[in-house]
Backbone as JSON Lines, residues from 0, in Angstrom:
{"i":0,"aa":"X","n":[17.44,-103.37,-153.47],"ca":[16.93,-103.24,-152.12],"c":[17.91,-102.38,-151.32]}
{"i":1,"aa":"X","n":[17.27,-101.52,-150.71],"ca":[18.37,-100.38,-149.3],"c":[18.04,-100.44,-148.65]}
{"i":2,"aa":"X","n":[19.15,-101.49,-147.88],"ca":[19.16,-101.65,-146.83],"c":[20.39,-100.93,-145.8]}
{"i":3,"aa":"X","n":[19.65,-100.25,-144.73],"ca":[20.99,-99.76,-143.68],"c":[22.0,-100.5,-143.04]}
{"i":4,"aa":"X","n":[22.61,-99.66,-142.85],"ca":[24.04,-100.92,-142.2],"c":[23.7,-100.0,-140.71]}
{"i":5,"aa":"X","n":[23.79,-101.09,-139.93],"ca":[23.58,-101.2,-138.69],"c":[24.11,-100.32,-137.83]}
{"i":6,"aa":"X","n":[24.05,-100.02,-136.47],"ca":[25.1,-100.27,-135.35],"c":[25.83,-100.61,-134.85]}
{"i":7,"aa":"X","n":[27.32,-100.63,-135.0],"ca":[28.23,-101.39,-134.37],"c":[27.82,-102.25,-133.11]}
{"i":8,"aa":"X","n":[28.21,-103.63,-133.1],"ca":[28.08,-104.21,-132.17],"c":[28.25,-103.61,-130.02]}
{"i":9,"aa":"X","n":[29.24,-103.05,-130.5],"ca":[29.61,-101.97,-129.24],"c":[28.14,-100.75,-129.25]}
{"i":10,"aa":"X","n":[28.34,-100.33,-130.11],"ca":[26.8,-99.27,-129.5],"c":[25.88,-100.41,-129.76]}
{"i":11,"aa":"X","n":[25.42,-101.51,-129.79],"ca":[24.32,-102.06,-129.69],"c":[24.31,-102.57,-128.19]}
{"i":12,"aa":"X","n":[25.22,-103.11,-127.69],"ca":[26.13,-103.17,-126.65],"c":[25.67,-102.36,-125.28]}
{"i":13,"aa":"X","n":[26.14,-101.28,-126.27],"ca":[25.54,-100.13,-124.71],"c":[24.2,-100.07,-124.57]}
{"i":14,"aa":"X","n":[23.3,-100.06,-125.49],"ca":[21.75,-100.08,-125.17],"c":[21.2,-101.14,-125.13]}
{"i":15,"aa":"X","n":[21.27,-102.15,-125.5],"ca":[20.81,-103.56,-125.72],"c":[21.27,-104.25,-124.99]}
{"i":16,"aa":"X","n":[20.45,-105.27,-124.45],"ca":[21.03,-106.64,-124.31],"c":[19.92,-107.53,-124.76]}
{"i":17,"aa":"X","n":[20.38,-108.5,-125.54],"ca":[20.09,-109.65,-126.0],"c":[19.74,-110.97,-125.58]}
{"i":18,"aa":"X","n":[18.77,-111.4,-125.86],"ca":[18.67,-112.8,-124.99],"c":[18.32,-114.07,-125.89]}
{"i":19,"aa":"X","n":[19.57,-114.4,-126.63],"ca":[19.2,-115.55,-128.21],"c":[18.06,-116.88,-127.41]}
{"i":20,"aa":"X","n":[17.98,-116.87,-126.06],"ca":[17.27,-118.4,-125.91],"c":[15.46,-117.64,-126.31]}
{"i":21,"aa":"X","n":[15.16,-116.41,-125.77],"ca":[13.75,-115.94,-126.15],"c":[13.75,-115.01,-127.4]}
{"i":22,"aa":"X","n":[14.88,-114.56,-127.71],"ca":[14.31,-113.52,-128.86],"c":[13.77,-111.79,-128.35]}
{"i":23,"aa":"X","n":[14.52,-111.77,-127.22],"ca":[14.24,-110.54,-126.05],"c":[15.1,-109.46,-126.41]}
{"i":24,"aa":"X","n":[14.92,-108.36,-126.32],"ca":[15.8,-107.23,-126.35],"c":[15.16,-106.72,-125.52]}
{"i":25,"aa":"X","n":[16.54,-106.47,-124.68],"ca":[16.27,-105.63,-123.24],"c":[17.08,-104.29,-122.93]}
{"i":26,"aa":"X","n":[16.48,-103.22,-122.87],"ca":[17.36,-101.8,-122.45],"c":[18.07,-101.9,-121.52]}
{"i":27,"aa":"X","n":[19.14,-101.83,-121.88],"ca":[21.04,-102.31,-120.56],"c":[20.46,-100.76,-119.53]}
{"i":28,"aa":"X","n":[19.81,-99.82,-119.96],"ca":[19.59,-98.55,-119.41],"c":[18.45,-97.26,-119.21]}
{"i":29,"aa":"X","n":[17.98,-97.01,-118.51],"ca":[16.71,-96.29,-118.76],"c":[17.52,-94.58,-119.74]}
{"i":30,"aa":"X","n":[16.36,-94.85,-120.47],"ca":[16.49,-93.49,-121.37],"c":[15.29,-92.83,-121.3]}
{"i":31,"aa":"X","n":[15.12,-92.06,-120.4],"ca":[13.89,-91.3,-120.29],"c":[12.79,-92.1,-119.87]}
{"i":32,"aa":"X","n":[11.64,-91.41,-120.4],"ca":[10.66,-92.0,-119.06],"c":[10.25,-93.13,-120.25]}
{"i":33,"aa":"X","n":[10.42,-93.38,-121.51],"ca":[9.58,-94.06,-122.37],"c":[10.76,-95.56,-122.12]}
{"i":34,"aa":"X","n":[11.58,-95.65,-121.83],"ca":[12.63,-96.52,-122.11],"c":[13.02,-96.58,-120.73]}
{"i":35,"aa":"X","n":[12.86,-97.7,-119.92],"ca":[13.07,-98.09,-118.98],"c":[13.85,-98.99,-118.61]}
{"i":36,"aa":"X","n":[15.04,-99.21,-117.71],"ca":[16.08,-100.11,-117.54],"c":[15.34,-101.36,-117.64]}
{"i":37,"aa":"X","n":[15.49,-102.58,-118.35],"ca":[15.1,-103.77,-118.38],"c":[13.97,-103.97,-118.95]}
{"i":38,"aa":"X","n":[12.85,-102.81,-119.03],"ca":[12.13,-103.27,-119.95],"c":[12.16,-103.7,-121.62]}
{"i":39,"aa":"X","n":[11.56,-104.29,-122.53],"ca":[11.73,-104.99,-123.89],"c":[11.64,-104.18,-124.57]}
{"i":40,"aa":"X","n":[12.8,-104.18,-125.82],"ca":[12.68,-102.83,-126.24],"c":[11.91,-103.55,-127.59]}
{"i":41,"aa":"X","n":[11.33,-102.02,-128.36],"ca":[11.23,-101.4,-129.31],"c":[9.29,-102.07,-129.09]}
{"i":42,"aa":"X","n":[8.72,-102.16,-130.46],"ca":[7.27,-102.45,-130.81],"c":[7.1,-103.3,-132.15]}
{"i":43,"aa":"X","n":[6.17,-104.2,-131.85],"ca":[5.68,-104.64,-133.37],"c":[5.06,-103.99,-134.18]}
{"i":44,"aa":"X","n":[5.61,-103.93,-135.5],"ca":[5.41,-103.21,-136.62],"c":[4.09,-104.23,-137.34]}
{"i":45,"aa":"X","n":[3.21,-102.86,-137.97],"ca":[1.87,-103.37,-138.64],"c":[1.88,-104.71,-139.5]}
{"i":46,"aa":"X","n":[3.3,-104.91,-139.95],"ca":[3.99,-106.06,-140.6],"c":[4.03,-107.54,-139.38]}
{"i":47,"aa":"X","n":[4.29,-107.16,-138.41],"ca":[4.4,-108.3,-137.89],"c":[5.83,-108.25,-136.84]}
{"i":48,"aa":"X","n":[6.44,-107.55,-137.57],"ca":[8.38,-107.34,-136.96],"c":[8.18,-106.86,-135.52]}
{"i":49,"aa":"X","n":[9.69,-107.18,-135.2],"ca":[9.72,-106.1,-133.93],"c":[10.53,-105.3,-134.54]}
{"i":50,"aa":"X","n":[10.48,-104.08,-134.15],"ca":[11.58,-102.94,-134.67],"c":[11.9,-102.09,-133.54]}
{"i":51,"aa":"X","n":[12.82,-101.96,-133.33],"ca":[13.5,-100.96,-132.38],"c":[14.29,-100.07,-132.74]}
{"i":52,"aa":"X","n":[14.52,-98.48,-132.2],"ca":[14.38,-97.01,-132.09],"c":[15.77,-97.05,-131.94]}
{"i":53,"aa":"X","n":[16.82,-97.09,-132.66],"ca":[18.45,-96.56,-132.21],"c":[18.3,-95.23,-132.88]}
{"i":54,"aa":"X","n":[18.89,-95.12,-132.07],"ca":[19.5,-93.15,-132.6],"c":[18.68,-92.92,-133.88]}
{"i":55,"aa":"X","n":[17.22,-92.66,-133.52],"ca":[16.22,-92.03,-134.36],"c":[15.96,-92.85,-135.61]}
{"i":56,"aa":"X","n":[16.74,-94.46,-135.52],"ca":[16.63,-94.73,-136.68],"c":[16.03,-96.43,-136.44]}
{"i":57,"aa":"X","n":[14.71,-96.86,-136.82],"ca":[13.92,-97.99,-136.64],"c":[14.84,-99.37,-137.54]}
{"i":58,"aa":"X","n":[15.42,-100.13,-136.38],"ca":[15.88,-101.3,-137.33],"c":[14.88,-102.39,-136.66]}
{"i":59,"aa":"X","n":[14.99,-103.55,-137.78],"ca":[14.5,-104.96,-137.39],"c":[14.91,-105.73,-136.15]}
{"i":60,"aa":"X","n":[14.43,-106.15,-135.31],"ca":[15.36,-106.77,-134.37],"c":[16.03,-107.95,-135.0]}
{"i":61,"aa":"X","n":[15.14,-108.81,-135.75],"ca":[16.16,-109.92,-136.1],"c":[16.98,-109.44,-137.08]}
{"i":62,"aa":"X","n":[17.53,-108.09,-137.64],"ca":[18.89,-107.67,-138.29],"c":[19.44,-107.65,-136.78]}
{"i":63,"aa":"X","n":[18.95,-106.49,-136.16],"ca":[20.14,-106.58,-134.86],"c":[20.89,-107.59,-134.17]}
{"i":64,"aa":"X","n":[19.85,-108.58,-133.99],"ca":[20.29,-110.2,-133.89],"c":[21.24,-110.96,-133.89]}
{"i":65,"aa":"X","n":[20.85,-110.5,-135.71],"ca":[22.07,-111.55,-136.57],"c":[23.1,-110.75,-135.91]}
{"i":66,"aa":"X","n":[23.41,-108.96,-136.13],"ca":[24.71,-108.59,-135.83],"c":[25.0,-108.78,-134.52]}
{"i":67,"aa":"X","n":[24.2,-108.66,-133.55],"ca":[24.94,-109.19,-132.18],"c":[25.62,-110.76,-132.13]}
{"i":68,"aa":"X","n":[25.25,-111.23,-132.81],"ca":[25.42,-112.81,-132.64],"c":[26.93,-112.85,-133.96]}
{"i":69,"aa":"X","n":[26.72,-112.4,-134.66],"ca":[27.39,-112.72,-136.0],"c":[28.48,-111.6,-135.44]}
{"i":70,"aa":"X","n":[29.13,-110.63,-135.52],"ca":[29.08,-109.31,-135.16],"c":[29.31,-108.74,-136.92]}
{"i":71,"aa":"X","n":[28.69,-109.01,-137.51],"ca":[28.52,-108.69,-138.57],"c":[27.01,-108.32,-139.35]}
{"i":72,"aa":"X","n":[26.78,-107.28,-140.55],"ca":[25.25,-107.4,-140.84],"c":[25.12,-108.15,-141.91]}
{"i":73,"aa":"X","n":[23.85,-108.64,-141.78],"ca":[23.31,-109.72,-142.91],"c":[23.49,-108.83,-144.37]}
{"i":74,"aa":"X","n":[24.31,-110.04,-145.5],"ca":[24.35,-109.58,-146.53],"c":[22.87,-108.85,-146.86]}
{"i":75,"aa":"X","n":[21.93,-110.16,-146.91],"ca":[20.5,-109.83,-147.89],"c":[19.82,-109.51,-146.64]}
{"i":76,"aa":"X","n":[18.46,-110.32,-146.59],"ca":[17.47,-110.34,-145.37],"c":[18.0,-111.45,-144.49]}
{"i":77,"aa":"X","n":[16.98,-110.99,-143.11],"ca":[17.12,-112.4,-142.34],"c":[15.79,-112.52,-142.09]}
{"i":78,"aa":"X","n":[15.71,-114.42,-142.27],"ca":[14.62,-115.54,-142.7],"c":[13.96,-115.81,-141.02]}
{"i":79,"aa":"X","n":[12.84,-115.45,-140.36],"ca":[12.49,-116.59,-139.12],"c":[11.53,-117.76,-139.85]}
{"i":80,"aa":"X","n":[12.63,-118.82,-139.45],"ca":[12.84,-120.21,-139.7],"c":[10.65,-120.58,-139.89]}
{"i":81,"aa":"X","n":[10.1,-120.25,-138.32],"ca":[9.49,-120.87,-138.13],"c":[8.04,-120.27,-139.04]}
{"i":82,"aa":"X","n":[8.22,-118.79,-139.46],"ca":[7.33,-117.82,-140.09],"c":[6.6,-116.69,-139.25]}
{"i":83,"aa":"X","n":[6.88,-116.56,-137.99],"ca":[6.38,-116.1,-136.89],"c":[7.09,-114.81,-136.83]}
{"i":84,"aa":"X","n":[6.98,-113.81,-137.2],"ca":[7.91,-112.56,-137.87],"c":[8.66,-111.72,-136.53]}
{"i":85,"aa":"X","n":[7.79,-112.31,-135.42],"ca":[8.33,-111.2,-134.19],"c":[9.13,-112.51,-133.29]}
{"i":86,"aa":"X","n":[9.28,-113.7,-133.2],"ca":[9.81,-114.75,-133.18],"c":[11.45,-114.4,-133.21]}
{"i":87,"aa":"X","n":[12.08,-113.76,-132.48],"ca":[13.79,-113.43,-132.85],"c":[15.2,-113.95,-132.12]}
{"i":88,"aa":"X","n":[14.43,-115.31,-131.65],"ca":[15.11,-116.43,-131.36],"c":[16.23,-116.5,-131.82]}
{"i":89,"aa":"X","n":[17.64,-116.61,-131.48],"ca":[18.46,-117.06,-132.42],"c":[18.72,-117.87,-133.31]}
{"i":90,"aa":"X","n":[17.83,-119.86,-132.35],"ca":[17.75,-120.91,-133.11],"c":[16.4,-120.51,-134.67]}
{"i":91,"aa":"X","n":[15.77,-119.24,-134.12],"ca":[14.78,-119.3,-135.42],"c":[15.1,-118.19,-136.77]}
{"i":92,"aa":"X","n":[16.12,-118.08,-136.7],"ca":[17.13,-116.85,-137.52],"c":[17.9,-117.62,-138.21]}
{"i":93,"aa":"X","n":[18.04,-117.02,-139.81],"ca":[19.14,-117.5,-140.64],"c":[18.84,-116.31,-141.56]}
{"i":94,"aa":"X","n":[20.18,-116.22,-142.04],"ca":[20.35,-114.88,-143.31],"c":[19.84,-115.93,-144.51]}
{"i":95,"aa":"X","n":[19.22,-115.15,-145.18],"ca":[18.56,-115.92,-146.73],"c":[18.84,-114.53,-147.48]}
{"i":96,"aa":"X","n":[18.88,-115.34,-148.96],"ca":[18.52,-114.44,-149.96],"c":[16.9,-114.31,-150.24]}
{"i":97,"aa":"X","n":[16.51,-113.03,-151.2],"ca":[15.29,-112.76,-151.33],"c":[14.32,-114.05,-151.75]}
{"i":98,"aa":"X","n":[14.9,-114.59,-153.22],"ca":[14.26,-115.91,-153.34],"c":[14.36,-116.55,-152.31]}
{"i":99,"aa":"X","n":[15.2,-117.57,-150.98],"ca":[15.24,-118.3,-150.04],"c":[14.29,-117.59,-149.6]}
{"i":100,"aa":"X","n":[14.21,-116.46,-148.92],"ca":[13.1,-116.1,-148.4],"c":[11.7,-116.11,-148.48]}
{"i":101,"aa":"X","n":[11.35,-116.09,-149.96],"ca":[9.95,-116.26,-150.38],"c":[9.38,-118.02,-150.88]}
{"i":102,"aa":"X","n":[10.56,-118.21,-150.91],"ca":[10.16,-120.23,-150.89],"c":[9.64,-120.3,-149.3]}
{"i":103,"aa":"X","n":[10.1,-119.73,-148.19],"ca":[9.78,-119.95,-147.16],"c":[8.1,-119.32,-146.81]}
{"i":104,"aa":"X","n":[7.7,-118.44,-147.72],"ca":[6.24,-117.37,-147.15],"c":[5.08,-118.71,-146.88]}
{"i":105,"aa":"X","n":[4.52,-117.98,-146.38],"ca":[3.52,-118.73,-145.87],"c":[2.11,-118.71,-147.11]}
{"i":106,"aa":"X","n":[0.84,-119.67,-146.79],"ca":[0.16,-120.25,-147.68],"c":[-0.39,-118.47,-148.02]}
{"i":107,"aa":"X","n":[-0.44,-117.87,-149.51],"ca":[-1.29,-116.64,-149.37],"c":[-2.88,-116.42,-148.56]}
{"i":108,"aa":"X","n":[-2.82,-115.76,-148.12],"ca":[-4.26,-115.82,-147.87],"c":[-5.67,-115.76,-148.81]}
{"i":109,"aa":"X","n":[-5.85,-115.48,-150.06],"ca":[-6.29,-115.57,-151.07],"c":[-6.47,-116.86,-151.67]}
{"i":110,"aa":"X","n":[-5.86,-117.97,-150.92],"ca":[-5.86,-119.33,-151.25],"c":[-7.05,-119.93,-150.84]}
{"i":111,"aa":"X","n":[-8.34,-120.1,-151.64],"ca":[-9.37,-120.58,-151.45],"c":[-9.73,-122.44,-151.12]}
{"i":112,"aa":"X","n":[-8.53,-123.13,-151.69],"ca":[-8.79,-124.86,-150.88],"c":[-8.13,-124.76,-149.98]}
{"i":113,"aa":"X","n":[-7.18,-123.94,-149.37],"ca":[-6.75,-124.11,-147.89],"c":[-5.44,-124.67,-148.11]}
{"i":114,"aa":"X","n":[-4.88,-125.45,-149.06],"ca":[-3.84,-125.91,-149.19],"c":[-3.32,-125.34,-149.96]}
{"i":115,"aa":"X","n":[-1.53,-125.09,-149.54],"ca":[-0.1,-124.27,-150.15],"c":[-0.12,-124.99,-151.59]}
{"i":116,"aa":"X","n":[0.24,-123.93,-152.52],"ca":[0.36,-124.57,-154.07],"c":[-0.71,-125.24,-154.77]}
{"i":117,"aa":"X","n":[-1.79,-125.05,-154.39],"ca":[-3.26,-125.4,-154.91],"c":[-3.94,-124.41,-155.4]}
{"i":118,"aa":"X","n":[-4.39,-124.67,-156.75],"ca":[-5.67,-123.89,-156.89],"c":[-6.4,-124.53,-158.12]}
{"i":119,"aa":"X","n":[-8.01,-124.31,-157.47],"ca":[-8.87,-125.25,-158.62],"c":[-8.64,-124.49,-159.88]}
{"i":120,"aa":"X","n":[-8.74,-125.51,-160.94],"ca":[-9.13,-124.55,-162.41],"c":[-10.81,-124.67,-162.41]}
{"i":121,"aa":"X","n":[-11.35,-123.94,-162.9],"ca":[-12.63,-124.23,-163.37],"c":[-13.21,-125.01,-164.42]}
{"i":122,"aa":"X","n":[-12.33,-124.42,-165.4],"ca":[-12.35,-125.59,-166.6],"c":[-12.53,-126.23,-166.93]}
{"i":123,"aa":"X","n":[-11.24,-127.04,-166.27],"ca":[-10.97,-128.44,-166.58],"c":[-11.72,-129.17,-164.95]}
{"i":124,"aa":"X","n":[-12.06,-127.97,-164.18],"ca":[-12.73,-129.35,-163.23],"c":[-11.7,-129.69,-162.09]}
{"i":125,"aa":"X","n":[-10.42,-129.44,-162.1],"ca":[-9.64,-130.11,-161.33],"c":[-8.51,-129.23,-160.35]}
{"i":126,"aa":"X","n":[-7.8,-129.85,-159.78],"ca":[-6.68,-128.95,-159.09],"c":[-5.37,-129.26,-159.66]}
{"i":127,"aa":"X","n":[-5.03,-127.85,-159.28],"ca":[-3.72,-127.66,-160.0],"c":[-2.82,-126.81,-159.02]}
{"i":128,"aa":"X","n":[-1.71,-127.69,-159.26],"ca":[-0.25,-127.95,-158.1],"c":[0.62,-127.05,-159.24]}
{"i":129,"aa":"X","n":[1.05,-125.76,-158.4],"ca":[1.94,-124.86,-158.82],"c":[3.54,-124.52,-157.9]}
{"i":130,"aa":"X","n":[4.88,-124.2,-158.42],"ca":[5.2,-123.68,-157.74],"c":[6.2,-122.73,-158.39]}
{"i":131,"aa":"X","n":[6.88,-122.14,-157.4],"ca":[7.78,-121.25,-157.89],"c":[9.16,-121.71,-157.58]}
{"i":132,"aa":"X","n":[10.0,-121.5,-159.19],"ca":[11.55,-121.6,-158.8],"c":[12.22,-120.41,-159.33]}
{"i":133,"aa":"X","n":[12.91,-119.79,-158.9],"ca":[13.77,-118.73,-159.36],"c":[12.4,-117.76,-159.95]}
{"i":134,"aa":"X","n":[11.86,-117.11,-158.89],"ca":[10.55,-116.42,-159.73],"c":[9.83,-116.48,-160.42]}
{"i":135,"aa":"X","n":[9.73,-117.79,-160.6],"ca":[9.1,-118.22,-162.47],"c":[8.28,-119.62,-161.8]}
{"i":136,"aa":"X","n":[7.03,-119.63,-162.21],"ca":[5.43,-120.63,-161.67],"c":[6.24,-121.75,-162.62]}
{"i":137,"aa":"X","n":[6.09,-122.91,-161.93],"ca":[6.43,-124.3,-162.54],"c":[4.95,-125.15,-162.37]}
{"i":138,"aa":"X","n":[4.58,-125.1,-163.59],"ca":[3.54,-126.44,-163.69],"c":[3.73,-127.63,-163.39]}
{"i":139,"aa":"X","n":[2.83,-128.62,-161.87],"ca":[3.26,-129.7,-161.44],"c":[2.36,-130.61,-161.71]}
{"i":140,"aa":"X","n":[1.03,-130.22,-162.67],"ca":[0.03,-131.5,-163.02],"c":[-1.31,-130.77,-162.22]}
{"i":141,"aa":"X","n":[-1.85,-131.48,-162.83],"ca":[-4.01,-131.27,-162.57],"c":[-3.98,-132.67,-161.75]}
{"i":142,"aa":"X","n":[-4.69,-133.07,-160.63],"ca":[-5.38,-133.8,-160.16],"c":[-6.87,-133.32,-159.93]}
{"i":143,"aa":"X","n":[-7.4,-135.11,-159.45],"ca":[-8.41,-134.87,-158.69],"c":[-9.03,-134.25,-157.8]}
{"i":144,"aa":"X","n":[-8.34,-134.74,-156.74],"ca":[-8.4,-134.19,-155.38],"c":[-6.98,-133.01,-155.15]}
{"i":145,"aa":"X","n":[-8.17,-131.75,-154.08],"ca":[-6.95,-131.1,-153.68],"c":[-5.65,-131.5,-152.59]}
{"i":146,"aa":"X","n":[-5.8,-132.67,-152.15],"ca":[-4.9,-133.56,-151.18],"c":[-3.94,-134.33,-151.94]}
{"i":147,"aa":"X","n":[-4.26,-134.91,-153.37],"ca":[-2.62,-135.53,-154.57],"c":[-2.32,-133.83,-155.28]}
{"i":148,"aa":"X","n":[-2.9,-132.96,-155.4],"ca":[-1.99,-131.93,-155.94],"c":[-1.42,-131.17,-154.78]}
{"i":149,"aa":"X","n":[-1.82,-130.93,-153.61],"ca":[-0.86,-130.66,-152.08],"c":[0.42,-131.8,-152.09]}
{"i":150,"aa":"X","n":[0.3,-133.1,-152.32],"ca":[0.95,-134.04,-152.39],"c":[2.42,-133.82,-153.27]}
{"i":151,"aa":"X","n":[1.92,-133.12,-154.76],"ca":[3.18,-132.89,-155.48],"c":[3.57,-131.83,-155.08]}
{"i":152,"aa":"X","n":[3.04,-130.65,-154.61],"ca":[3.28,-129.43,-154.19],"c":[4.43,-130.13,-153.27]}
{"i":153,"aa":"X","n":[4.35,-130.71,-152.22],"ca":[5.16,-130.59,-151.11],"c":[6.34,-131.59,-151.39]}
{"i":154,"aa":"X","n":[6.34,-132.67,-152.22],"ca":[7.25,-133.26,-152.57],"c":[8.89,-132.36,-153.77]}
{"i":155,"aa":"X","n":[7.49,-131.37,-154.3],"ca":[8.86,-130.4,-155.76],"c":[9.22,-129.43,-154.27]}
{"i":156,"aa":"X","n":[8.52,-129.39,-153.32],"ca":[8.65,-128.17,-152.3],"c":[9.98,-128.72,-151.62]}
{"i":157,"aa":"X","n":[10.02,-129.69,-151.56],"ca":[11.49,-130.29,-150.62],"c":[11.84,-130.6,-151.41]}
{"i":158,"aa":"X","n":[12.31,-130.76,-152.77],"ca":[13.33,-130.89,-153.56],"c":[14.15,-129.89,-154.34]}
{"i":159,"aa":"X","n":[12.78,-129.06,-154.61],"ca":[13.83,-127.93,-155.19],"c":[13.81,-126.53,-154.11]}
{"i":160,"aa":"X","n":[13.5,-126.65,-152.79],"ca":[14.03,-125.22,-151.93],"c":[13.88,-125.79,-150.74]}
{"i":161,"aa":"X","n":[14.66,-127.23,-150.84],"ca":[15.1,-127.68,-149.12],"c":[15.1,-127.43,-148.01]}
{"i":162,"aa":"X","n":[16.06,-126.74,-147.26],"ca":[15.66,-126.42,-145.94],"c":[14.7,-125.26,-146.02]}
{"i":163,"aa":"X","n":[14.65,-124.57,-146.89],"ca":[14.06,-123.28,-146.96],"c":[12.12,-123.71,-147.4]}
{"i":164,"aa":"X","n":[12.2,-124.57,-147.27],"ca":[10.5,-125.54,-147.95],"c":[9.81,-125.14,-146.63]}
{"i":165,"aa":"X","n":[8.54,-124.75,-147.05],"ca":[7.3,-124.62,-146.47],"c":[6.27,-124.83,-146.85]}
{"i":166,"aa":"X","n":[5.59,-125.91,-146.56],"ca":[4.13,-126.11,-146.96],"c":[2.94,-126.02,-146.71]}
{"i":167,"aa":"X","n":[3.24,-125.17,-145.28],"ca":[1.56,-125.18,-145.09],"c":[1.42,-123.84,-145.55]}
């Protein structure tokens, strides 16, 4: 993965200001007519992000974040806690690795019973509770109902990727 290394905290400094209680980035300065003193900088990306415009070059706000706060850049990615991608709260920010990160994704949308780690077999008739550890699908059992295979889903879900567990 290439990823850029940031802005020094000092030039983030001069154009930015930060606000960890909302997740705000605010222009310290008007830069032309598009960039206005105090208004919120940058735009949400088709992804969901906010990304903002430094010196011709589009970063994430929650990288900028972490480095204003940390004054350092995130080794890997940074995780919002809650799944809400433009969300750049400080309390909803943590650096994860790629796996931490994808234990956290949300239910696919392609998920036809509605519930995370479910999917009927045809087959056999029943539902079947899947998950992933270290990239690799772990078989958790066929039930009846799709509500006892959600059941094991969310129990292997908090045991084997803890704080990083998401189940809906």
């Amino acid at each position: 993965m290439n990823i850029l290394s940031l802005p020094t905290v000092t030039r983030l400094s001069e154009l930015l200001f930060y606000e960890p209680e909302t997740g705000a980035f605010l222009w310290v300065e008007s830069r032309g007519s598009k960039y206005q003193q105090g208004t919120i900088a940058g735009g949400i990306s088709p992804a969901g992000y906010r990304r903002i415009m430094i010196d011709g070059v589009k970063y994430r706000a929650s990288r900028l974040a972490f480095k204003i706060m940390t004054g350092r850049d995130p080794v890997n990615l940074v995780d919002h806690i809650n799944g809400c991608r433009s969300d750049d709260r400080w309390a909803n920010l943590r650096e994860a690795t790629y796996s931490e990160n994808c234990m956290n994704a949300a239910q696919r949308k392609d998920n036809r019973c509605g519930l995370k780690g479910v999917f009927f077999h045809k087959k056999s008739g029943r539902f079947v509770a899947r998950i992933a550890v270290n990239g690799k699908q772990s078989h958790l059992g066929e039930f009846g109902t799709p509500e006892a295979a959600h059941a094991a889903y969310v129990a292997a879900a908090y045991r084997l990727h803890g704080a990083y567990a998401r189940v809906l």
